[in-house]
PDB file of C-alpha atoms in Angstrom:
ATOM      1  CA  UNK A 146     -86.361 -36.717 -50.245  1.00 64.00           C
ATOM      2  CA  UNK A 147     -85.194 -38.739 -53.250  1.00 77.00           C
ATOM      3  CA  UNK A 148     -81.607 -39.926 -53.251  1.00 93.00           C
ATOM      4  CA  UNK A 149     -78.980 -39.743 -55.948  1.00 96.00           C
ATOM      5  CA  UNK A 150     -80.012 -41.652 -59.034  1.00 97.00           C
ATOM      6  CA  UNK A 151     -77.750 -43.035 -61.717  1.00 97.00           C
ATOM      7  CA  UNK A 152     -78.667 -44.419 -65.096  1.00 97.00           C
ATOM      8  CA  UNK A 153     -78.184 -46.901 -66.480  1.00 97.00           C
ATOM      9  CA  UNK A 154     -77.393 -49.312 -63.652  1.00 96.00           C
ATOM     10  CA  UNK A 155     -75.630 -51.779 -65.939  1.00 97.00           C
ATOM     11  CA  UNK A 156     -73.908 -51.315 -69.263  1.00 96.00           C
ATOM     12  CA  UNK A 157     -71.950 -53.592 -71.586  1.00 97.00           C
ATOM     13  CA  UNK A 158     -69.763 -52.068 -74.282  1.00 97.00           C
ATOM     14  CA  UNK A 159     -66.933 -53.190 -76.532  1.00 97.00           C
ATOM     15  CA  UNK A 160     -63.462 -51.760 -76.818  1.00 97.00           C
ATOM     16  CA  UNK A 161     -63.256 -48.566 -78.826  1.00 97.00           C
ATOM     17  CA  UNK A 162     -66.829 -47.526 -78.192  1.00 97.00           C
ATOM     18  CA  UNK A 163     -67.842 -44.553 -76.110  1.00 97.00           C
ATOM     19  CA  UNK A 164     -70.304 -44.371 -73.262  1.00 98.00           C
ATOM     20  CA  UNK A 165     -72.307 -41.718 -71.432  1.00 98.00           C
ATOM     21  CA  UNK A 166     -73.447 -42.145 -67.844  1.00 98.00           C
ATOM     22  CA  UNK A 167     -75.996 -39.957 -66.125  1.00 98.00           C
ATOM     23  CA  UNK A 168     -76.384 -38.768 -62.554  1.00 98.00           C
ATOM     24  CA  UNK A 169     -79.257 -36.876 -60.959  1.00 98.00           C
ATOM     25  CA  UNK A 170     -78.267 -35.326 -57.638  1.00 97.00           C
ATOM     26  CA  UNK A 171     -80.413 -34.773 -54.592  1.00 96.00           C
ATOM     27  CA  UNK A 172     -82.649 -31.754 -55.048  1.00 95.00           C
ATOM     28  CA  UNK A 173     -80.848 -28.606 -53.954  1.00 93.00           C
ATOM     29  CA  UNK A 174     -77.367 -30.108 -54.238  1.00 94.00           C
ATOM     30  CA  UNK A 175     -75.071 -28.204 -56.553  1.00 94.00           C
ATOM     31  CA  UNK A 176     -71.923 -30.313 -56.381  1.00 93.00           C
ATOM     32  CA  UNK A 177     -71.624 -33.598 -58.250  1.00 95.00           C
ATOM     33  CA  UNK A 178     -68.509 -35.754 -58.059  1.00 94.00           C
ATOM     34  CA  UNK A 179     -67.679 -38.836 -60.066  1.00 96.00           C
ATOM     35  CA  UNK A 180     -65.632 -41.814 -58.913  1.00 95.00           C
ATOM     36  CA  UNK A 181     -64.366 -45.029 -60.452  1.00 96.00           C
ATOM     37  CA  UNK A 182     -64.308 -48.126 -58.246  1.00 95.00           C
ATOM     38  CA  UNK A 183     -62.358 -51.269 -59.158  1.00 93.00           C
ATOM     39  CA  UNK A 184     -61.181 -54.176 -57.001  1.00 88.00           C
ATOM     40  CA  UNK A 185     -57.549 -53.411 -57.772  1.00 87.00           C
ATOM     41  CA  UNK A 186     -57.450 -49.640 -57.381  1.00 88.00           C
ATOM     42  CA  UNK A 187     -60.355 -49.048 -55.051  1.00 90.00           C
ATOM     43  CA  UNK A 188     -62.366 -45.875 -55.293  1.00 91.00           C
ATOM     44  CA  UNK A 189     -60.690 -43.140 -57.322  1.00 91.00           C
ATOM     45  CA  UNK A 190     -61.826 -39.562 -57.771  1.00 89.00           C
ATOM     46  CA  UNK A 191     -62.493 -38.560 -61.373  1.00 93.00           C
ATOM     47  CA  UNK A 192     -63.796 -34.998 -61.178  1.00 92.00           C
ATOM     48  CA  UNK A 193     -66.217 -32.679 -59.455  1.00 92.00           C
ATOM     49  CA  UNK A 194     -68.646 -30.211 -60.957  1.00 94.00           C
ATOM     50  CA  UNK A 195     -70.208 -27.243 -59.235  1.00 94.00           C
ATOM     51  CA  UNK A 196     -72.559 -24.794 -60.906  1.00 92.00           C
ATOM     52  CA  UNK A 197     -71.822 -26.247 -64.352  1.00 94.00           C
ATOM     53  CA  UNK A 198     -68.048 -25.819 -63.938  1.00 94.00           C
ATOM     54  CA  UNK A 199     -65.426 -28.464 -63.323  1.00 93.00           C
ATOM     55  CA  UNK A 200     -63.966 -27.482 -59.993  1.00 90.00           C
ATOM     56  CA  UNK A 201     -61.652 -30.389 -59.163  1.00 86.00           C
ATOM     57  CA  UNK A 202     -60.067 -33.110 -61.244  1.00 87.00           C
ATOM     58  CA  UNK A 203     -58.384 -36.420 -60.497  1.00 87.00           C
ATOM     59  CA  UNK A 204     -55.598 -38.136 -62.399  1.00 87.00           C
ATOM     60  CA  UNK A 205     -57.474 -39.715 -65.282  1.00 93.00           C
ATOM     61  CA  UNK A 206     -56.743 -39.413 -69.007  1.00 95.00           C
ATOM     62  CA  UNK A 207     -58.635 -37.006 -71.213  1.00 95.00           C
ATOM     63  CA  UNK A 208     -60.839 -39.850 -72.470  1.00 97.00           C
ATOM     64  CA  UNK A 209     -62.830 -39.265 -69.307  1.00 97.00           C
ATOM     65  CA  UNK A 210     -64.894 -36.120 -69.410  1.00 97.00           C
ATOM     66  CA  UNK A 211     -68.004 -34.754 -67.851  1.00 97.00           C
ATOM     67  CA  UNK A 212     -70.402 -31.920 -67.743  1.00 97.00           C
ATOM     68  CA  UNK A 213     -73.087 -30.489 -65.528  1.00 97.00           C
ATOM     69  CA  UNK A 214     -76.328 -28.907 -66.571  1.00 97.00           C
ATOM     70  CA  UNK A 215     -78.122 -25.921 -65.087  1.00 95.00           C
ATOM     71  CA  UNK A 216     -80.394 -28.245 -63.067  1.00 94.00           C
ATOM     72  CA  UNK A 217     -77.239 -29.812 -61.524  1.00 95.00           C
ATOM     73  CA  UNK A 218     -77.721 -33.104 -63.341  1.00 97.00           C
ATOM     74  CA  UNK A 219     -74.394 -34.416 -64.577  1.00 98.00           C
ATOM     75  CA  UNK A 220     -73.143 -36.714 -67.282  1.00 98.00           C
ATOM     76  CA  UNK A 221     -69.855 -38.508 -67.594  1.00 98.00           C
ATOM     77  CA  UNK A 222     -68.440 -39.623 -70.924  1.00 98.00           C
ATOM     78  CA  UNK A 223     -65.713 -42.131 -71.630  1.00 98.00           C
ATOM     79  CA  UNK A 224     -64.431 -42.292 -75.181  1.00 96.00           C
ATOM     80  CA  UNK A 225     -62.426 -45.042 -76.886  1.00 96.00           C
ATOM     81  CA  UNK A 226     -63.214 -47.570 -74.187  1.00 97.00           C
ATOM     82  CA  UNK A 227     -60.474 -49.895 -72.960  1.00 97.00           C
ATOM     83  CA  UNK A 228     -60.822 -53.188 -71.094  1.00 97.00           C
ATOM     84  CA  UNK A 229     -59.418 -51.499 -68.009  1.00 96.00           C
ATOM     85  CA  UNK A 230     -62.331 -49.093 -67.932  1.00 97.00           C
ATOM     86  CA  UNK A 231     -64.565 -51.878 -66.625  1.00 97.00           C
ATOM     87  CA  UNK A 232     -65.619 -50.657 -63.219  1.00 97.00           C
ATOM     88  CA  UNK A 233     -68.382 -49.383 -61.000  1.00 97.00           C
ATOM     89  CA  UNK A 234     -68.860 -45.672 -61.652  1.00 98.00           C
ATOM     90  CA  UNK A 235     -70.291 -43.790 -58.733  1.00 97.00           C
ATOM     91  CA  UNK A 236     -71.528 -40.273 -58.512  1.00 96.00           C
ATOM     92  CA  UNK A 237     -72.054 -38.340 -55.338  1.00 95.00           C
ATOM     93  CA  UNK A 238     -73.808 -35.086 -54.647  1.00 94.00           C
ATOM     94  CA  UNK A 239     -73.416 -32.545 -51.902  1.00 92.00           C
ATOM     95  CA  UNK A 240     -74.651 -29.067 -51.124  1.00 91.00           C
ATOM     96  CA  UNK A 241     -71.433 -27.446 -52.233  1.00 83.00           C
ATOM     97  CA  UNK A 242     -68.267 -28.582 -50.502  1.00 75.00           C
ATOM     98  CA  UNK A 243     -67.257 -32.237 -50.795  1.00 67.00           C
ATOM     99  CA  UNK A 244     -65.013 -31.910 -47.746  1.00 68.00           C
ATOM    100  CA  UNK A 245     -67.321 -30.211 -45.282  1.00 72.00           C
ATOM    101  CA  UNK A 246     -70.744 -31.163 -46.631  1.00 81.00           C
ATOM    102  CA  UNK A 247     -71.894 -34.765 -46.566  1.00 85.00           C
ATOM    103  CA  UNK A 248     -71.549 -36.499 -49.893  1.00 88.00           C
ATOM    104  CA  UNK A 249     -74.436 -38.775 -50.839  1.00 92.00           C
ATOM    105  CA  UNK A 250     -73.554 -41.524 -53.249  1.00 94.00           C
ATOM    106  CA  UNK A 251     -75.761 -43.090 -55.865  1.00 96.00           C
ATOM    107  CA  UNK A 252     -75.882 -46.875 -56.381  1.00 95.00           C
ATOM    108  CA  UNK A 253     -73.491 -46.681 -59.317  1.00 96.00           C
ATOM    109  CA  UNK A 254     -73.368 -47.782 -62.937  1.00 97.00           C
ATOM    110  CA  UNK A 255     -71.633 -51.092 -63.542  1.00 96.00           C
ATOM    111  CA  UNK A 256     -69.728 -50.788 -66.841  1.00 97.00           C
ATOM    112  CA  UNK A 257     -68.310 -53.878 -68.499  1.00 97.00           C
ATOM    113  CA  UNK A 258     -66.020 -53.461 -71.501  1.00 97.00           C
ATOM    114  CA  UNK A 259     -65.573 -56.551 -73.676  1.00 96.00           C
TER     115      UNK A 259
ATOM    116  CA  UNK B  53     -49.235 -39.186 -54.796  1.00 55.00           C
ATOM    117  CA  UNK B  54     -51.228 -39.378 -51.607  1.00 57.00           C
ATOM    118  CA  UNK B  55     -51.954 -42.940 -50.604  1.00 79.00           C
ATOM    119  CA  UNK B  56     -54.199 -44.309 -47.921  1.00 88.00           C
ATOM    120  CA  UNK B  57     -53.395 -47.818 -46.787  1.00 93.00           C
ATOM    121  CA  UNK B  58     -56.174 -49.713 -45.074  1.00 96.00           C
ATOM    122  CA  UNK B  59     -55.673 -52.849 -43.035  1.00 96.00           C
ATOM    123  CA  UNK B  60     -56.639 -55.540 -42.839  1.00 97.00           C
ATOM    124  CA  UNK B  61     -57.931 -55.964 -46.356  1.00 95.00           C
ATOM    125  CA  UNK B  62     -60.344 -58.706 -45.289  1.00 96.00           C
ATOM    126  CA  UNK B  63     -61.777 -59.527 -41.872  1.00 97.00           C
ATOM    127  CA  UNK B  64     -64.191 -62.300 -40.964  1.00 97.00           C
ATOM    128  CA  UNK B  65     -65.387 -62.505 -37.373  1.00 97.00           C
ATOM    129  CA  UNK B  66     -68.191 -63.943 -35.259  1.00 97.00           C
ATOM    130  CA  UNK B  67     -71.089 -61.914 -33.940  1.00 97.00           C
ATOM    131  CA  UNK B  68     -70.249 -60.302 -30.617  1.00 97.00           C
ATOM    132  CA  UNK B  69     -66.525 -59.924 -31.245  1.00 97.00           C
ATOM    133  CA  UNK B  70     -64.685 -56.610 -31.235  1.00 97.00           C
ATOM    134  CA  UNK B  71     -62.535 -55.406 -34.115  1.00 97.00           C
ATOM    135  CA  UNK B  72     -60.360 -52.529 -35.236  1.00 98.00           C
ATOM    136  CA  UNK B  73     -59.532 -51.470 -38.768  1.00 98.00           C
ATOM    137  CA  UNK B  74     -56.820 -49.016 -39.667  1.00 97.00           C
ATOM    138  CA  UNK B  75     -56.217 -46.282 -42.190  1.00 97.00           C
ATOM    139  CA  UNK B  76     -52.661 -44.987 -42.610  1.00 95.00           C
ATOM    140  CA  UNK B  77     -50.951 -42.446 -44.821  1.00 91.00           C
ATOM    141  CA  UNK B  78     -47.564 -40.813 -45.224  1.00 87.00           C
ATOM    142  CA  UNK B  79     -49.332 -37.508 -45.875  1.00 87.00           C
ATOM    143  CA  UNK B  80     -51.048 -35.162 -43.494  1.00 89.00           C
ATOM    144  CA  UNK B  81     -54.723 -34.816 -44.198  1.00 87.00           C
ATOM    145  CA  UNK B  82     -56.917 -31.848 -43.406  1.00 86.00           C
ATOM    146  CA  UNK B  83     -59.775 -34.190 -42.545  1.00 87.00           C
ATOM    147  CA  UNK B  84     -60.660 -37.827 -42.843  1.00 91.00           C
ATOM    148  CA  UNK B  85     -63.952 -39.538 -43.553  1.00 92.00           C
ATOM    149  CA  UNK B  86     -65.153 -43.083 -42.944  1.00 96.00           C
ATOM    150  CA  UNK B  87     -67.755 -44.736 -45.161  1.00 96.00           C
ATOM    151  CA  UNK B  88     -69.522 -48.087 -45.247  1.00 97.00           C
ATOM    152  CA  UNK B  89     -70.537 -49.627 -48.549  1.00 96.00           C
ATOM    153  CA  UNK B  90     -72.928 -52.555 -48.880  1.00 93.00           C
ATOM    154  CA  UNK B  91     -73.176 -54.738 -52.006  1.00 87.00           C
ATOM    155  CA  UNK B  92     -74.993 -53.026 -54.850  1.00 86.00           C
ATOM    156  CA  UNK B  93     -74.988 -49.685 -53.076  1.00 90.00           C
ATOM    157  CA  UNK B  94     -72.841 -46.585 -52.971  1.00 93.00           C
ATOM    158  CA  UNK B  95     -70.782 -45.709 -49.886  1.00 95.00           C
ATOM    159  CA  UNK B  96     -72.577 -44.063 -46.970  1.00 94.00           C
ATOM    160  CA  UNK B  97     -70.748 -41.520 -44.833  1.00 92.00           C
ATOM    161  CA  UNK B  98     -70.353 -42.609 -41.212  1.00 95.00           C
ATOM    162  CA  UNK B  99     -68.225 -39.836 -39.758  1.00 94.00           C
ATOM    163  CA  UNK B 100     -65.792 -37.015 -40.520  1.00 91.00           C
ATOM    164  CA  UNK B 101     -62.838 -36.306 -38.207  1.00 92.00           C
ATOM    165  CA  UNK B 102     -60.962 -33.051 -38.467  1.00 90.00           C
ATOM    166  CA  UNK B 103     -58.803 -32.426 -35.416  1.00 92.00           C
ATOM    167  CA  UNK B 104     -55.689 -34.445 -34.579  1.00 93.00           C
ATOM    168  CA  UNK B 105     -56.438 -36.765 -31.668  1.00 95.00           C
ATOM    169  CA  UNK B 106     -60.186 -36.431 -32.175  1.00 95.00           C
ATOM    170  CA  UNK B 107     -62.392 -39.330 -31.082  1.00 97.00           C
ATOM    171  CA  UNK B 108     -65.977 -39.711 -32.259  1.00 97.00           C
ATOM    172  CA  UNK B 109     -68.505 -42.340 -31.281  1.00 96.00           C
ATOM    173  CA  UNK B 110     -71.449 -43.568 -33.276  1.00 95.00           C
ATOM    174  CA  UNK B 111     -73.301 -46.188 -31.221  1.00 95.00           C
ATOM    175  CA  UNK B 112     -70.939 -49.200 -31.199  1.00 97.00           C
ATOM    176  CA  UNK B 113     -68.457 -47.561 -33.578  1.00 97.00           C
ATOM    177  CA  UNK B 114     -65.530 -45.480 -32.314  1.00 97.00           C
ATOM    178  CA  UNK B 115     -63.434 -43.425 -34.721  1.00 97.00           C
ATOM    179  CA  UNK B 116     -60.080 -41.870 -33.914  1.00 96.00           C
ATOM    180  CA  UNK B 117     -57.915 -39.467 -35.883  1.00 95.00           C
ATOM    181  CA  UNK B 118     -54.204 -39.681 -35.155  1.00 95.00           C
ATOM    182  CA  UNK B 119     -52.445 -36.784 -33.451  1.00 94.00           C
ATOM    183  CA  UNK B 120     -50.366 -36.118 -36.564  1.00 93.00           C
ATOM    184  CA  UNK B 121     -53.442 -36.438 -38.802  1.00 92.00           C
ATOM    185  CA  UNK B 122     -51.764 -39.179 -40.834  1.00 92.00           C
ATOM    186  CA  UNK B 123     -53.761 -42.127 -39.548  1.00 94.00           C
ATOM    187  CA  UNK B 124     -57.143 -43.141 -38.258  1.00 96.00           C
ATOM    188  CA  UNK B 125     -58.830 -46.168 -36.760  1.00 97.00           C
ATOM    189  CA  UNK B 126     -62.345 -47.540 -36.553  1.00 98.00           C
ATOM    190  CA  UNK B 127     -63.227 -49.783 -33.642  1.00 98.00           C
ATOM    191  CA  UNK B 128     -66.457 -51.775 -33.565  1.00 97.00           C
ATOM    192  CA  UNK B 129     -67.659 -53.224 -30.285  1.00 97.00           C
ATOM    193  CA  UNK B 130     -69.811 -56.357 -30.207  1.00 97.00           C
ATOM    194  CA  UNK B 131     -70.071 -56.636 -33.977  1.00 97.00           C
ATOM    195  CA  UNK B 132     -73.394 -57.641 -35.498  1.00 97.00           C
ATOM    196  CA  UNK B 133     -74.201 -59.181 -38.909  1.00 96.00           C
ATOM    197  CA  UNK B 134     -75.633 -55.807 -39.937  1.00 95.00           C
ATOM    198  CA  UNK B 135     -72.127 -54.347 -39.667  1.00 96.00           C
ATOM    199  CA  UNK B 136     -71.051 -56.436 -42.651  1.00 96.00           C
ATOM    200  CA  UNK B 137     -69.765 -54.316 -45.509  1.00 96.00           C
ATOM    201  CA  UNK B 138     -66.799 -52.562 -47.073  1.00 97.00           C
ATOM    202  CA  UNK B 139     -65.350 -49.888 -44.799  1.00 98.00           C
ATOM    203  CA  UNK B 140     -63.591 -47.086 -46.635  1.00 97.00           C
ATOM    204  CA  UNK B 141     -61.554 -44.211 -45.334  1.00 95.00           C
ATOM    205  CA  UNK B 142     -61.095 -41.064 -47.393  1.00 92.00           C
ATOM    206  CA  UNK B 143     -58.678 -38.232 -46.767  1.00 89.00           C
ATOM    207  CA  UNK B 144     -58.949 -34.645 -47.810  1.00 83.00           C
ATOM    208  CA  UNK B 145     -55.661 -33.527 -49.255  1.00 75.00           C
ATOM    209  CA  UNK B 146     -55.265 -29.900 -50.161  1.00 69.00           C
ATOM    210  CA  UNK B 147     -52.379 -29.826 -52.567  1.00 64.00           C
ATOM    211  CA  UNK B 148     -52.100 -28.736 -56.126  1.00 49.00           C
ATOM    212  CA  UNK B 149     -54.843 -31.170 -56.944  1.00 56.00           C
ATOM    213  CA  UNK B 150     -57.648 -30.585 -54.499  1.00 55.00           C
ATOM    214  CA  UNK B 151     -59.322 -33.919 -54.103  1.00 68.00           C
ATOM    215  CA  UNK B 152     -60.553 -36.664 -51.846  1.00 78.00           C
ATOM    216  CA  UNK B 153     -58.333 -39.768 -51.712  1.00 86.00           C
ATOM    217  CA  UNK B 154     -59.891 -43.109 -50.785  1.00 90.00           C
ATOM    218  CA  UNK B 155     -58.264 -46.207 -49.358  1.00 92.00           C
ATOM    219  CA  UNK B 156     -59.079 -49.575 -50.932  1.00 93.00           C
ATOM    220  CA  UNK B 157     -61.191 -50.564 -47.985  1.00 95.00           C
ATOM    221  CA  UNK B 158     -61.578 -53.317 -45.431  1.00 96.00           C
ATOM    222  CA  UNK B 159     -64.164 -55.950 -46.288  1.00 96.00           C
ATOM    223  CA  UNK B 160     -65.787 -56.996 -43.021  1.00 97.00           C
ATOM    224  CA  UNK B 161     -67.956 -60.081 -42.663  1.00 97.00           C
ATOM    225  CA  UNK B 162     -69.730 -60.681 -39.372  1.00 97.00           C
ATOM    226  CA  UNK B 163     -71.039 -64.213 -39.092  1.00 96.00           C
ATOM    227  CA  UNK B 164     -74.110 -64.949 -36.945  1.00 95.00           C
TER     228      UNK B 164
END
């Protein structure tokens, strides 16, 4: 069974630009969560999508948005990039409940903002 | 804001030694998860603890959830180089913002 895949694996952008990251969950998984990981703040929850609807949301500004498609694939968008947005962005998929069902993480997208 | 404090932040030990890492919070969590993350990879779930006082064992790893469900510990017996990685705890907090809160992790290095 294929794992969670994220594309691209590495990305370099400049301040003010926008970026879109993609996540393909494990087949049959309907929940996709996104996280930001930095050395200073650790791993922080961005949002979770289930059946194309945002179900839970962390404490990030509106520049961070996402969506989920009918095949459960998800994209995350960050607009007006800031230097502080440099981080490893991880997505995780689960059957449906991120608290009771095992979350499987992808390898992440390393975003560098110059 | 629900915070999970993990300690120590860094730990470097020799193969065969025992170690314990801690995860503490001022909030009560409904459940707590432990993950291990290796370089270039996403975190992998090791265990979920739900009941206060619960102890779970996974080979040489022993996980405990505090009675008050505000803290947890991970004990590794006879550590091996393959145990090297970032150990993260994550708590489920059911408040107005239903989310999973992660600690910053303990970076463990086991030297051969």
